[in-house]
Amino acid sequence: MQFIDLKAQYNVLKDEIDANIRTVLESAKYIGGPEVKELETKLAEFVGRKHCITCANGTDALQIAYMLYGIGQGDAVFCPDITFISSTEPSKMFGAASVFCDIQPDTYNLSPESLEKQIQAVLAEGKLTPKAVVAVDILGNPCDYDSIIPICEKYNLILIEDAAQSFGASYKGKKCGSFGHIATTSFFPAKPLGCYGDGGAIFLDDDELAAVCRSVCVHGKGPRGKYDNIRVGMNSRLDTIQAAILLPKFKALADYEVDNRQQVAKRYNEAFAPHFTTPFVQDGCVSVYAQYAILAKDTQTRDKVVAHLTQKKIPNMIYYPTPQHALPVFQNEPHYEESFINADDYCARTLSLPMHPYLSAEEQQQVIDAVLEAL
Ligand SMILES: *Cc1c(COP(=O)(O)O)cnc(C)c1O
């Protein structure tokens, strides 16, 4: 059994993917081929944004978002305590400070209350300028945007949606990737929409900023091309082959994979609800369950289940063992709130199980049986 069975998906989509790869090989347009534009157009339309600009990976997408808004020295960037380091890695790189916020106990996403408290703490101290919020749709579950957006407006903050885990998910009828001034996603193979290598994308509506974004992705190119450099940029592009792979994978996601994920989650939920905290998705929202995480009643129980699953060769992971504020790299970051109660509690009890749109009912039953046996 695989934790995320990429090969099962490939077997279903093989003919289309192979044909698309061959087309690219024969065209020799390995960078900037027509598949890239086609993908960008389709993804922008699906998400509901004016512009989609693909790039080399989800971390670059975030870094570029920081660059577009000039986030740097003296700025505070607010971010949930439970995420992958990419969300605020660019802060350190550009001399800004990562200010972590606690999470909501039910969705594990950025807590609006903690966000406002941290903004107030930064303002009260008077050293840093509150500049941006990175809202991460953790585990594929959308953040509470109706609460977060007014806070960003109140304090005049840039809102960046980190939708690396949530492509295909939606919040009250709007797709993830459509929130904030700018949103980013990742096509790392294990993400809900993954390619066969690294890839990423940026979503935004502002025409002028989109033009700057395209320039930044190609060495800060100017109107006369890439030897007319008008700003400092990066070399961050999605390979044509990856776009060609993503086209049929995107169609499968939109046609049935998001639905399949709901079925898998529902079967798990029914089996685990009596014994574990199962994922909570707000009314009117759809999660894509990039990870299916349950919370055991305590660490000891979680570790017992992990040991049993591992012994039975059932893949399992902990996303994430350490909250951001406790990572060695952020040791000297200003931590205004004294404790991150919900984030610490989440890390102490969380456990992720095999989850992907091609997980059969039989395989799933094996996982369920093994988890319940461990208790
Ligand atoms: C995976 C991930 C990223 C980074 O994506 P890469 O393509 O691996 O660089 C950023 N943020 C979150 C929340 C992620 O899970």
XYZ file of C-alpha atoms and ligand atoms in Angstrom:
390
model
C 0.000 0.000 0.000
C 1.171 3.526 -0.780
C 0.624 6.593 1.381
C -0.179 8.534 -1.807
C -0.419 6.181 -4.777
C 0.922 8.216 -7.691
C 1.401 5.106 -9.777
C -2.297 4.145 -9.499
C -3.150 7.559 -10.943
C -0.529 7.221 -13.664
C -1.979 3.848 -14.702
C -5.392 5.458 -15.209
C -4.054 8.475 -17.137
C -1.090 6.768 -18.821
C -2.183 7.060 -22.473
C -2.828 10.787 -22.286
C 0.233 11.577 -20.200
C 2.562 9.521 -22.402
C 1.150 11.082 -25.578
C 1.519 14.585 -24.133
C 5.121 13.955 -23.101
C 5.911 12.617 -26.564
C 4.400 15.721 -28.182
C 6.690 17.932 -26.113
C 9.731 15.793 -26.879
C 9.016 16.048 -30.595
C 8.238 19.770 -30.510
C 11.560 20.517 -28.755
C 9.836 23.454 -27.024
C 11.064 22.372 -23.621
C 10.758 25.825 -22.052
C 7.715 28.014 -22.649
C 5.915 25.620 -24.990
C 2.207 26.084 -25.782
C 1.195 23.585 -23.047
C 2.352 26.078 -20.402
C 0.000 28.799 -21.642
C -2.846 26.306 -22.052
C -2.405 25.115 -18.473
C -2.235 28.658 -17.102
C -5.446 29.611 -18.908
C -7.290 26.543 -17.628
C -6.089 26.888 -14.044
C -6.916 30.611 -13.884
C -10.424 29.901 -15.149
C -10.932 27.011 -12.722
C -9.736 28.989 -9.705
C -11.574 32.145 -10.740
C -8.626 34.506 -11.106
C -7.616 36.717 -14.003
C -4.029 35.493 -14.062
C -2.195 32.247 -13.404
C 1.583 32.397 -13.770
C 3.390 29.095 -13.437
C 6.850 28.850 -11.915
C 9.434 26.324 -10.762
C 7.921 25.279 -7.408
C 5.599 26.362 -4.615
C 8.408 27.891 -2.573
C 9.454 30.129 -5.478
C 5.790 31.087 -5.924
C 5.745 32.334 -2.330
C 9.102 34.059 -2.676
C 7.880 35.833 -5.804
C 4.702 36.916 -3.980
C 6.884 38.445 -1.244
C 8.992 40.183 -3.927
C 5.963 41.633 -5.726
C 4.818 43.325 -2.529
C 8.310 44.395 -1.448
C 8.180 42.508 1.841
C 11.520 42.879 3.616
C 13.580 44.530 6.345
C 11.509 45.653 9.318
C 8.304 43.958 8.187
C 6.294 41.419 10.166
C 4.708 38.560 8.260
C 1.999 36.686 10.146
C 1.640 33.008 9.522
C 0.009 29.996 11.187
C 2.166 27.973 13.555
C 1.210 24.769 11.720
C 2.523 24.824 8.160
C 5.488 23.809 6.038
C 8.509 26.104 6.313
C 8.047 27.457 2.753
C 5.227 29.726 3.922
C 7.617 32.085 5.698
C 11.019 30.993 4.439
C 11.126 34.094 2.215
C 10.630 36.294 5.305
C 14.011 35.295 6.671
C 15.585 35.580 3.243
C 14.342 39.158 2.756
C 15.031 40.299 6.316
C 11.426 40.344 7.509
C 10.259 38.637 10.702
C 7.959 35.608 10.795
C 5.350 36.137 13.469
C 3.560 32.897 14.163
C -0.056 32.688 15.239
C -1.893 29.884 16.948
C -4.304 27.702 14.988
C -8.014 27.034 15.316
C -8.613 23.874 17.360
C -11.080 22.439 14.826
C -9.696 23.187 11.330
C -6.010 23.549 12.402
C -5.879 26.686 10.243
C -4.745 30.204 11.185
C -6.781 31.452 14.144
C -8.256 34.900 13.389
C -8.267 35.721 17.127
C -4.600 34.844 17.525
C -3.779 36.759 14.320
C -5.346 39.926 15.676
C -3.632 39.489 19.045
C -0.249 39.117 17.353
C -0.836 42.162 15.119
C -1.706 44.186 18.242
C 1.419 42.899 20.004
C 3.636 43.939 17.084
C 2.000 47.366 16.969
C 2.333 47.788 20.743
C 6.030 46.970 20.622
C 6.517 49.445 17.776
C 9.613 47.838 16.237
C 8.211 46.036 13.205
C 5.648 47.053 10.622
C 2.769 44.600 10.220
C 2.930 43.940 6.494
C 1.441 40.635 5.339
C -0.475 37.533 6.327
C 0.205 34.130 4.812
C -2.994 32.109 5.192
C -2.275 28.420 4.627
C -5.120 26.051 3.715
C -3.590 23.310 5.812
C -4.124 19.657 4.870
C -6.264 20.879 1.944
C -8.902 22.531 4.138
C -9.664 26.208 3.414
C -9.010 28.909 6.017
C -11.805 30.974 7.514
C -11.543 33.800 4.977
C -14.686 35.614 6.145
C -12.844 36.276 9.413
C -9.314 36.727 8.078
C -10.039 39.160 5.207
C -11.640 41.868 7.437
C -8.608 41.718 9.774
C -6.252 42.211 6.818
C -8.379 45.141 5.645
C -8.521 46.678 9.128
C -4.713 46.679 9.483
C -3.962 47.245 5.790
C -2.098 43.962 5.356
C -1.278 42.051 2.184
C -3.049 38.693 2.212
C -1.171 35.816 0.578
C -3.087 32.546 0.285
C -0.719 29.572 0.443
C -2.850 27.045 -1.446
C -0.026 24.504 -1.885
C -2.169 21.827 -0.243
C -5.595 22.997 -1.318
C -5.806 23.062 -5.108
C -9.365 21.912 -5.907
C -10.758 22.814 -2.468
C -13.295 25.595 -1.992
C -14.586 28.018 0.605
C -18.258 28.955 0.351
C -18.382 28.416 -3.400
C -15.040 30.077 -4.186
C -12.039 27.975 -5.134
C -8.866 27.963 -3.083
C -6.285 30.036 -4.911
C -8.814 32.848 -5.331
C -8.329 34.411 -1.885
C -6.189 37.346 -0.894
C -4.223 39.803 -3.014
C -2.252 36.889 -4.366
C -2.284 33.118 -3.968
C 0.320 30.463 -4.597
C 0.252 26.723 -5.118
C 2.668 23.832 -5.577
C 2.720 20.971 -8.074
C 5.110 18.848 -5.993
C 4.144 15.243 -6.903
C 2.338 14.479 -3.624
C 0.128 17.606 -3.652
C -3.524 17.316 -4.746
C -2.458 18.525 -8.201
C 1.082 17.292 -8.675
C 3.433 16.990 -11.653
C 6.373 14.603 -12.123
C 8.971 16.854 -10.608
C 8.803 20.356 -9.162
C 6.314 22.998 -10.219
C 4.258 25.855 -8.838
C 1.924 28.695 -9.726
C 0.884 32.166 -8.680
C -2.709 33.418 -8.962
C -3.696 37.070 -8.981
C -6.146 39.538 -10.550
C -4.103 42.745 -10.892
C -2.935 43.172 -14.529
C 0.055 45.376 -13.709
C 1.293 43.106 -10.956
C 0.824 40.085 -13.209
C 3.137 41.701 -15.757
C 5.738 42.348 -13.044
C 5.323 38.751 -11.902
C 6.061 37.414 -15.395
C 9.130 39.629 -15.501
C 10.341 38.450 -12.080
C 10.025 34.792 -13.175
C 12.417 35.441 -16.070
C 15.365 37.388 -14.631
C 13.439 40.644 -14.387
C 13.057 40.845 -18.153
C 11.871 44.112 -19.692
C 9.618 44.898 -22.658
C 12.417 43.998 -25.087
C 12.955 40.504 -23.675
C 15.237 38.654 -21.365
C 18.379 40.655 -22.175
C 16.539 43.846 -21.298
C 16.662 43.366 -17.535
C 14.799 46.048 -15.649
C 14.682 44.512 -12.157
C 16.245 41.734 -10.142
C 14.333 38.567 -10.782
C 14.670 34.825 -10.657
C 14.836 31.930 -13.064
C 11.576 30.277 -12.112
C 9.538 28.571 -14.807
C 7.445 25.449 -15.192
C 8.964 23.065 -17.743
C 6.774 22.374 -20.777
C 6.872 18.645 -19.999
C 5.469 19.299 -16.541
C 2.663 21.431 -17.985
C 1.896 18.642 -20.464
C 1.712 16.155 -17.570
C -0.459 18.489 -15.523
C -3.099 18.996 -18.236
C -4.711 15.513 -18.014
C -4.059 15.389 -14.265
C -5.920 18.669 -13.823
C -8.854 17.335 -15.827
C -9.019 14.217 -13.635
C -8.917 16.373 -10.514
C -11.759 18.565 -11.730
C -13.826 15.680 -13.133
C -13.674 13.132 -10.321
C -10.646 13.190 -8.034
C -12.001 15.813 -5.648
C -15.211 13.742 -5.380
C -13.272 10.524 -4.817
C -11.356 12.191 -2.011
C -14.682 13.034 -0.330
C -15.713 9.363 -0.501
C -12.447 8.187 1.038
C -12.662 10.797 3.799
C -16.279 9.861 4.524
C -15.416 6.179 5.018
C -12.534 7.079 7.327
C -14.683 9.583 9.242
C -17.364 6.998 9.922
C -14.864 4.460 11.195
C -12.785 6.824 13.304
C -15.287 9.316 14.732
C -16.013 7.216 17.859
C -12.311 7.014 18.801
C -10.470 9.984 17.294
C -10.980 13.599 16.391
C -11.721 13.452 12.671
C -11.225 16.321 10.200
C -13.628 19.238 10.570
C -14.668 21.054 7.404
C -16.681 24.236 7.814
C -20.219 24.321 6.367
C -20.231 25.224 2.684
C -16.556 24.303 2.280
C -14.826 21.452 0.485
C -11.467 20.069 1.605
C -9.285 18.108 -0.800
C -7.666 16.219 2.093
C -4.117 16.675 0.884
C -3.563 14.734 4.086
C -6.142 12.834 6.094
C -5.192 13.537 9.710
C -6.820 12.251 12.863
C -6.059 13.280 16.428
C -5.672 10.577 19.074
C -6.767 11.255 22.635
C -3.157 11.730 23.726
C 0.426 11.344 22.493
C 0.792 7.896 23.997
C -2.221 6.606 22.030
C -0.994 8.294 18.842
C 2.440 6.699 19.223
C 0.866 3.312 19.914
C -1.138 3.543 16.664
C 1.966 4.654 14.735
C 3.951 1.677 16.066
C 1.191 -0.774 15.176
C 0.681 0.623 11.654
C 4.414 0.627 11.012
C 4.689 -2.964 12.190
C 1.833 -3.922 9.827
C 3.583 -2.023 6.991
C 0.774 0.486 6.650
C 2.242 3.831 5.631
C 1.649 6.691 8.052
C 3.109 10.155 8.597
C 3.019 12.991 11.076
C 2.205 16.351 9.485
C 3.844 18.063 11.328
C 5.849 16.903 14.321
C 7.025 20.414 15.221
C 5.157 23.722 15.172
C 6.987 26.506 13.337
C 7.737 28.559 16.463
C 9.702 25.610 17.896
C 11.888 25.002 14.820
C 15.587 25.681 15.442
C 15.732 28.087 12.473
C 13.106 30.340 14.079
C 14.746 30.315 17.533
C 15.477 34.027 17.412
C 12.224 35.086 15.819
C 10.035 37.333 17.980
C 7.369 35.176 19.645
C 4.833 37.574 21.046
C 2.313 35.077 22.273
C 3.671 33.062 25.167
C 2.070 29.829 24.140
C 0.654 28.190 21.067
C -1.708 25.889 22.906
C -3.676 24.568 19.936
C -0.648 24.119 17.693
C 1.299 22.250 20.388
C -1.705 20.062 21.127
C -2.218 19.333 17.430
C 1.407 18.232 16.939
C 1.269 16.037 20.020
C -1.752 14.053 18.845
C -1.876 14.151 15.038
C -1.416 11.232 12.679
C -1.932 11.086 8.897
C -3.146 7.985 7.089
C -2.964 6.844 3.448
C -5.173 9.169 1.395
C -5.508 9.591 -2.357
C -8.340 9.469 -4.907
C -7.512 5.913 -5.995
C -7.540 4.280 -2.542
C -9.791 1.208 -2.820
C -12.393 0.342 -0.189
C -10.435 -2.864 0.540
C -7.157 -1.061 1.136
C -8.964 1.478 3.237
C -10.518 -1.271 5.346
C -7.012 -2.609 6.047
C -5.990 0.805 7.343
C -9.127 1.122 9.450
C -8.764 -2.364 10.911
C -5.117 -1.796 11.796
C -5.820 1.563 13.453
C -8.695 0.175 15.518
C -6.694 -2.935 16.413
C -3.980 -0.719 17.867
C -6.448 0.698 20.366
C 4.509 21.911 -0.280
C 4.247 23.218 0.328
C 4.880 24.391 -0.117
C 6.048 24.419 -1.067
O 5.913 23.772 -2.242
P 7.198 23.248 -3.067
O 6.635 23.096 -4.440
O 7.599 21.960 -2.445
O 8.251 24.264 -3.008
C 4.501 25.601 0.440
N 3.568 25.656 1.397
C 2.956 24.556 1.873
C 1.921 24.707 2.923
C 3.272 23.300 1.365
O 2.670 22.216 1.847
